[in-house]
PDB file of C-alpha atoms (C1' of nucleotides) in Angstrom:
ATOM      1  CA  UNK A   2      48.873  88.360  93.010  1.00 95.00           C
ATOM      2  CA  UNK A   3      49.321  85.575  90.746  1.00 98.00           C
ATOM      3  CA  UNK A   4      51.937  83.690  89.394  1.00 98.00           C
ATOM      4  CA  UNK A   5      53.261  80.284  87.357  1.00 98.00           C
ATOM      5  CA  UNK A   6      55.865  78.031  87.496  1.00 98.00           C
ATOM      6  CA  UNK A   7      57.256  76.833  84.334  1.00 98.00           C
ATOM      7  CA  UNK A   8      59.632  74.039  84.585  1.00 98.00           C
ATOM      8  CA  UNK A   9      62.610  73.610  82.055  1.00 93.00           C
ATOM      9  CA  UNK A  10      62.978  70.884  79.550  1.00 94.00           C
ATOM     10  CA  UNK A  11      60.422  68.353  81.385  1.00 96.00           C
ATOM     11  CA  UNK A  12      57.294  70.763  80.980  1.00 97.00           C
ATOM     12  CA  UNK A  13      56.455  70.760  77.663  1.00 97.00           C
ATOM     13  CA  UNK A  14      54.267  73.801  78.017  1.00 97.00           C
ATOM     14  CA  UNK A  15      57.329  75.754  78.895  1.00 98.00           C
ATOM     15  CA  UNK A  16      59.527  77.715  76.125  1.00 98.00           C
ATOM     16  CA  UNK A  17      62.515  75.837  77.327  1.00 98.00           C
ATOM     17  CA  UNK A  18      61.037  72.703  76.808  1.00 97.00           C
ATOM     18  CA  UNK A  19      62.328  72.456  73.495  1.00 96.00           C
ATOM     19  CA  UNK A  20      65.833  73.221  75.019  1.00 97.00           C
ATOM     20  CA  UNK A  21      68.280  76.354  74.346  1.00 97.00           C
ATOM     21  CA  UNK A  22      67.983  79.030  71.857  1.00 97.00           C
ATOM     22  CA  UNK A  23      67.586  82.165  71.173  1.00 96.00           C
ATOM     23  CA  UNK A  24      64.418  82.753  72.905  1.00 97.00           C
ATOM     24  CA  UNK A  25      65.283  80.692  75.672  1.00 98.00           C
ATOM     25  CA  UNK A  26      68.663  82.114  76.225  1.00 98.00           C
ATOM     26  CA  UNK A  27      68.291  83.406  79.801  1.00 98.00           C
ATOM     27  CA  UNK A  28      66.188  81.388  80.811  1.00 98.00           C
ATOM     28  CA  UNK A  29      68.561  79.094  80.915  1.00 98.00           C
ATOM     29  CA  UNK A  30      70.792  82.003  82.434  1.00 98.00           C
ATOM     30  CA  UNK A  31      71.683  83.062  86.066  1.00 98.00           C
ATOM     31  CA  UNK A  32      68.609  83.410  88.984  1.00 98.00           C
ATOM     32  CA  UNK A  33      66.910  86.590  89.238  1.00 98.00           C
ATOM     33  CA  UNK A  34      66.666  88.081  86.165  1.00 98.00           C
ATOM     34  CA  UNK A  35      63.986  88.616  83.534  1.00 98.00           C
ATOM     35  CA  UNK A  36      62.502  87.329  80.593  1.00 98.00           C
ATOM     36  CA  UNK A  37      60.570  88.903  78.941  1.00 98.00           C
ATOM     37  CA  UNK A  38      58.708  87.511  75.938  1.00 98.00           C
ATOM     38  CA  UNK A  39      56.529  88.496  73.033  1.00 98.00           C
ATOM     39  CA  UNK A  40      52.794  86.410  72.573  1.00 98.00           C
ATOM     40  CA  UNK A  41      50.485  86.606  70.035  1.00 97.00           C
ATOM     41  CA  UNK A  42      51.848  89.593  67.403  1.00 96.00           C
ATOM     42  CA  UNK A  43      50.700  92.139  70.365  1.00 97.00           C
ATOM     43  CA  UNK A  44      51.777  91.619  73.858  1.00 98.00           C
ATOM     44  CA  UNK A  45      54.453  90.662  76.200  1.00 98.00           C
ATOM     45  CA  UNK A  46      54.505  88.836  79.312  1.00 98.00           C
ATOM     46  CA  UNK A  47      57.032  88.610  82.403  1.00 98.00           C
ATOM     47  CA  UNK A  48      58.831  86.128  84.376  1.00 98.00           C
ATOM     48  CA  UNK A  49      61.432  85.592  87.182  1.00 98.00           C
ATOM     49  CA  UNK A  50      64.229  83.459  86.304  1.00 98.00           C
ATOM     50  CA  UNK A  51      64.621  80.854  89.170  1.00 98.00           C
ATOM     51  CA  UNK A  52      66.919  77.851  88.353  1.00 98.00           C
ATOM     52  CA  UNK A  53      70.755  78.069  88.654  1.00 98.00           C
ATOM     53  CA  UNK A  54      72.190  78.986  85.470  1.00 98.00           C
ATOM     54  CA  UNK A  55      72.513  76.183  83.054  1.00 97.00           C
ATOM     55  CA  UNK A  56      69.090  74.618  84.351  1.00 97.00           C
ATOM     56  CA  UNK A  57      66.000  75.845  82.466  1.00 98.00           C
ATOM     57  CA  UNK A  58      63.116  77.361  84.891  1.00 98.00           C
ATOM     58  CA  UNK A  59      60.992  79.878  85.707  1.00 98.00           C
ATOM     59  CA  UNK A  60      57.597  81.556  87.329  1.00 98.00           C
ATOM     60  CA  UNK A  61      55.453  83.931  85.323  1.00 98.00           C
ATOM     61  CA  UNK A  62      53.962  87.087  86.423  1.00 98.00           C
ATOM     62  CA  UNK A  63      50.482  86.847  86.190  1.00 98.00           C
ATOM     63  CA  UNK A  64      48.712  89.446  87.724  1.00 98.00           C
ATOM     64  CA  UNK A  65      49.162  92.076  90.884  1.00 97.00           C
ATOM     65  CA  UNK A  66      47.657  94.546  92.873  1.00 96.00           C
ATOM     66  CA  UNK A  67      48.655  97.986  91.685  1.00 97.00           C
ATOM     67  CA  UNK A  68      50.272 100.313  94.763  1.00 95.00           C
ATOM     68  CA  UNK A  69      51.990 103.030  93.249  1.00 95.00           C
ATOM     69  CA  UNK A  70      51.295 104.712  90.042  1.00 97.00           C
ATOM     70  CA  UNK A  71      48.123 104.465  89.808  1.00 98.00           C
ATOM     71  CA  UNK A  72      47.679 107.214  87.336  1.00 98.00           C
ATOM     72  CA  UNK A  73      50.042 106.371  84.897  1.00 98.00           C
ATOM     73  CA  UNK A  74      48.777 102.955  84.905  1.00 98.00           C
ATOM     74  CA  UNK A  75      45.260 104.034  84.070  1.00 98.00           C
ATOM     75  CA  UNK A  76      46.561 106.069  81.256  1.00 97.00           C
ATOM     76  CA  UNK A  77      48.353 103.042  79.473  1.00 98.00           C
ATOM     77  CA  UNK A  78      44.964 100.679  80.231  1.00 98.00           C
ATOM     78  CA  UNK A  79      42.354 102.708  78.927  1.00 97.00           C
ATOM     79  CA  UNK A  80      40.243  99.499  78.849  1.00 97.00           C
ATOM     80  CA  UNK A  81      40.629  99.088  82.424  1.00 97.00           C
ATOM     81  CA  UNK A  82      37.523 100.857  83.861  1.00 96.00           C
ATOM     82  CA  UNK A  83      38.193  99.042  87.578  1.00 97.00           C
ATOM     83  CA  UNK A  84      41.499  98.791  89.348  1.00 97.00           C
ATOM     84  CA  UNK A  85      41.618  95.279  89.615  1.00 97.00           C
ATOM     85  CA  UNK A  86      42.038  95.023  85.544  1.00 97.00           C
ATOM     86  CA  UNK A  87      44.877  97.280  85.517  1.00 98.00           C
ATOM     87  CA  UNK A  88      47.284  94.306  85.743  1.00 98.00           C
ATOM     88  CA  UNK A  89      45.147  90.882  86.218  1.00 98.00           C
ATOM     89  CA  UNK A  90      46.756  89.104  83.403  1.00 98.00           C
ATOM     90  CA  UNK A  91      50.255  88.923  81.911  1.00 98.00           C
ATOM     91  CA  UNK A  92      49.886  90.864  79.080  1.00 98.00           C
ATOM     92  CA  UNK A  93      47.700  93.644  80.925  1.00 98.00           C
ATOM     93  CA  UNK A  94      50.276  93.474  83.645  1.00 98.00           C
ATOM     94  CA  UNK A  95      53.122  94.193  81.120  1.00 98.00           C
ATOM     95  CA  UNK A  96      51.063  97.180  79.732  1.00 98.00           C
ATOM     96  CA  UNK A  97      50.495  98.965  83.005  1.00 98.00           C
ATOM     97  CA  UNK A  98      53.735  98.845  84.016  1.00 98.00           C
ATOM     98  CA  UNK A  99      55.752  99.840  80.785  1.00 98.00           C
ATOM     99  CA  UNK A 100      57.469  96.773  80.473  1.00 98.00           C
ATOM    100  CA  UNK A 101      58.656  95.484  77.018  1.00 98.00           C
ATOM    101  CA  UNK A 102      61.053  93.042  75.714  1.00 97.00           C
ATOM    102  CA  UNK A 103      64.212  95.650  76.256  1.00 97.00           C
ATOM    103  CA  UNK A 104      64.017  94.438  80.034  1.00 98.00           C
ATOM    104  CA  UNK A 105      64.429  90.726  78.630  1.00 98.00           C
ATOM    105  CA  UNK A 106      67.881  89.916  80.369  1.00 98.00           C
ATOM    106  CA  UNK A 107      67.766  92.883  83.065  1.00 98.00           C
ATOM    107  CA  UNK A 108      69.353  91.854  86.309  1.00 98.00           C
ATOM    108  CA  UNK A 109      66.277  92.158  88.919  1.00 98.00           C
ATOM    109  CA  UNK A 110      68.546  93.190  91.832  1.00 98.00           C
ATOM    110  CA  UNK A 111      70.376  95.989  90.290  1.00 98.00           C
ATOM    111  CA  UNK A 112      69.065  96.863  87.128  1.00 97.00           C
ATOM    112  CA  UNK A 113      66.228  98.914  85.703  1.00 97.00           C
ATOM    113  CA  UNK A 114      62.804  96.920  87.017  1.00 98.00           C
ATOM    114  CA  UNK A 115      63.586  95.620  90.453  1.00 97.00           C
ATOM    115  CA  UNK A 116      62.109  93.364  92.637  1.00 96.00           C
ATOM    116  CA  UNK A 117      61.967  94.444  96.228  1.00 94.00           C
ATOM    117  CA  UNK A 118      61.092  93.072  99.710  1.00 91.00           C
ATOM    118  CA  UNK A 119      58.068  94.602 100.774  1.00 88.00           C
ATOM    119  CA  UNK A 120      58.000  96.968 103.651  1.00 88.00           C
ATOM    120  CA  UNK A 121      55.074  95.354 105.734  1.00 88.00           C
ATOM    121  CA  UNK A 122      54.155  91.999 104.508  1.00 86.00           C
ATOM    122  CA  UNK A 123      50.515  90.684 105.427  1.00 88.00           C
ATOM    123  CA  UNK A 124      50.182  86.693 105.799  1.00 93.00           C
ATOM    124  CA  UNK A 125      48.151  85.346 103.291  1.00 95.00           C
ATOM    125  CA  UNK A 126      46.810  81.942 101.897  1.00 97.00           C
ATOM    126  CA  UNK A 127      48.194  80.076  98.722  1.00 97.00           C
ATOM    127  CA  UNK A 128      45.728  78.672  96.606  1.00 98.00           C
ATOM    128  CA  UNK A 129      46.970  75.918  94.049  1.00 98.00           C
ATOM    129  CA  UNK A 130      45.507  75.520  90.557  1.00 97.00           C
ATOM    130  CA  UNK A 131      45.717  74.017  87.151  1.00 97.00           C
ATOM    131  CA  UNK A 132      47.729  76.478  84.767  1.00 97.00           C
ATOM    132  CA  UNK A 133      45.711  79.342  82.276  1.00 97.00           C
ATOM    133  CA  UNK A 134      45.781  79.568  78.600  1.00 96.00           C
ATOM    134  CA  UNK A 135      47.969  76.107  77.640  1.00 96.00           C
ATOM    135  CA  UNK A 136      47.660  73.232  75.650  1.00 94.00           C
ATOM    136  CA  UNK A 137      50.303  70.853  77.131  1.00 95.00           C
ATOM    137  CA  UNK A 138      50.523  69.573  80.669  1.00 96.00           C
ATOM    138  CA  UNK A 139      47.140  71.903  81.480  1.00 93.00           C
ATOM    139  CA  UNK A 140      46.077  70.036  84.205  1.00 94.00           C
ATOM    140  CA  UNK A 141      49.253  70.340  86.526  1.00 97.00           C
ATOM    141  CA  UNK A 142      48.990  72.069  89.510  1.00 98.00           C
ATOM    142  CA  UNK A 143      51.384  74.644  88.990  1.00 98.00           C
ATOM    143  CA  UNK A 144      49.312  77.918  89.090  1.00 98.00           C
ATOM    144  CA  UNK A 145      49.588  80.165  92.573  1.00 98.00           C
ATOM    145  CA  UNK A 146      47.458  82.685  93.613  1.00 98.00           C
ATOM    146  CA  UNK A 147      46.511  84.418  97.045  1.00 97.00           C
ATOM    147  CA  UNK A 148      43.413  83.081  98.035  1.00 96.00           C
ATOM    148  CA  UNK A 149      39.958  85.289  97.903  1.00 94.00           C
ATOM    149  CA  UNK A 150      42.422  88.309  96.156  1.00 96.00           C
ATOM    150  CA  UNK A 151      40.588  90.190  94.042  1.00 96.00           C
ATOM    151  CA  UNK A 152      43.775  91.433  91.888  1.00 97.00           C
ATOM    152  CA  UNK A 153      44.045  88.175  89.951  1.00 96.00           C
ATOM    153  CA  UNK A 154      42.880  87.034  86.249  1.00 93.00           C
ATOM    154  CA  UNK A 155      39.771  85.712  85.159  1.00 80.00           C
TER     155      UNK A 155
ATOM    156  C1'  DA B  30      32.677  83.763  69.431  1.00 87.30           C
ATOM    157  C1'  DG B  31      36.199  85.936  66.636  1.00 87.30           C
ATOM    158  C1'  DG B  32      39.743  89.123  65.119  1.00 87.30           C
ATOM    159  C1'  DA B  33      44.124  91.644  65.675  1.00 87.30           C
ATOM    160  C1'  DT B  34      48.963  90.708  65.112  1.00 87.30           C
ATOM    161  C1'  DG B  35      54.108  89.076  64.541  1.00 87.30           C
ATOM    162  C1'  DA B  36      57.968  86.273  66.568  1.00 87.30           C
ATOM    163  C1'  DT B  37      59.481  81.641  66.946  1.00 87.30           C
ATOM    164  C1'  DG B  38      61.045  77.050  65.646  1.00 87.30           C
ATOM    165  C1'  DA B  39      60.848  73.236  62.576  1.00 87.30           C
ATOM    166  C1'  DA B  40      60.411  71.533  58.121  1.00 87.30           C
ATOM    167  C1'  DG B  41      61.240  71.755  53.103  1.00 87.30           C
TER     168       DG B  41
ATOM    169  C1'  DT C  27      61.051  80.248  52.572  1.00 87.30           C
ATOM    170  C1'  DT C  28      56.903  78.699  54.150  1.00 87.30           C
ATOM    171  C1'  DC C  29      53.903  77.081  57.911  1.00 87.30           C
ATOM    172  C1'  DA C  30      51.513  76.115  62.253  1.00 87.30           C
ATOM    173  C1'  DT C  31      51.581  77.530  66.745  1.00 87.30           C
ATOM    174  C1'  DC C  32      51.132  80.670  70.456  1.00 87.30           C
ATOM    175  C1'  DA C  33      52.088  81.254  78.649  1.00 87.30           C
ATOM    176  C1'  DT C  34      46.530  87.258  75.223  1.00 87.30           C
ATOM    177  C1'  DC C  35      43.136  90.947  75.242  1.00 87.30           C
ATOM    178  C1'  DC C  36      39.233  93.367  73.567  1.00 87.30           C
ATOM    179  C1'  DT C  37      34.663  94.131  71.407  1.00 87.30           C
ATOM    180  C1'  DA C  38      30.550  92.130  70.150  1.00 87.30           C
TER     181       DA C  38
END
DNA sequence: AGGATGATGAAG
DNA sequence: TTCATCATCCTA
């Protein structure tokens, strides 16, 4: 598992940095929905809204470990030969799980993709790091991953 | 190391 | 209406 936070107008490697518009419309929307965006003419990526509406902020999905539908995820990843590159990056993640810009918006409590407490929940370590992929504000410490899990990027 | 690929936002 | 930019992935 691996995520980022991506803070509103302050972080100037976040889409709401430049404030609201189209794009940026929920993130600056209610907690606990999604956005879903579209990067580089091919893929799209996944985050969690997380700031009370009106305030810009939010964490994206990196990468997880795959624990249901395996199959199906293997057939949309052909290029994933291992398990752990099913979904360790956003726009893999996004492919193995069929998710595309029509969930931008979708309530994550009652709507179509929904996030759930798990049934058993393992402790496990938090390791900090520098954000992937970014031009501005690289170096703060705003990458999260469980520590020594193999189902993460890179 | 480089190419595929198109939406976005700002400028003209 | 152009233009640079981009929170990526894959093959070589």
């Amino acid at each position: 598992m691996e995520v980022e936070a991506y803070l509103g107008t302050s972080d100037r490697a976040a889409h709401s940095w430049r404030g609201l518009t189209d794009r940026t419309r929920v993130i600056f929307g209610p907690p606990g929905h999604a956005y879903v965006y579209f990067i580089y003419g091919m893929y799209e990526c996944l985050n969690f809204v997380c700031e009370p509406e009106g305030q810009a902020g939010c964490v994206l999905i990196r990468a997880l470990e795959p624990l249901a539908g395996l199959a199906t995820m293997r057939r949309r990843r052909p290029a994933a030969h291992r398990t752990e590159d099913l979904a360790s990056g956003p726009g893999k993640l996004t492919l193995a799980m069929g998710i595309t810009r029509k969930l931008n918006g979708a309530d994550l409590v009652t709507g179509p993709l929904q996030l759930l407490k798990p049934r058993h929940e393992s402790p496990f370590e938090v390791q900090t790091t520098p954000r992937i992929g970014i031009t501005h504000c690289a170096d703060w410490p705003l990458r999260f991953v469980i520590a020594d899990n193999r189902f993460v990027s890179r």
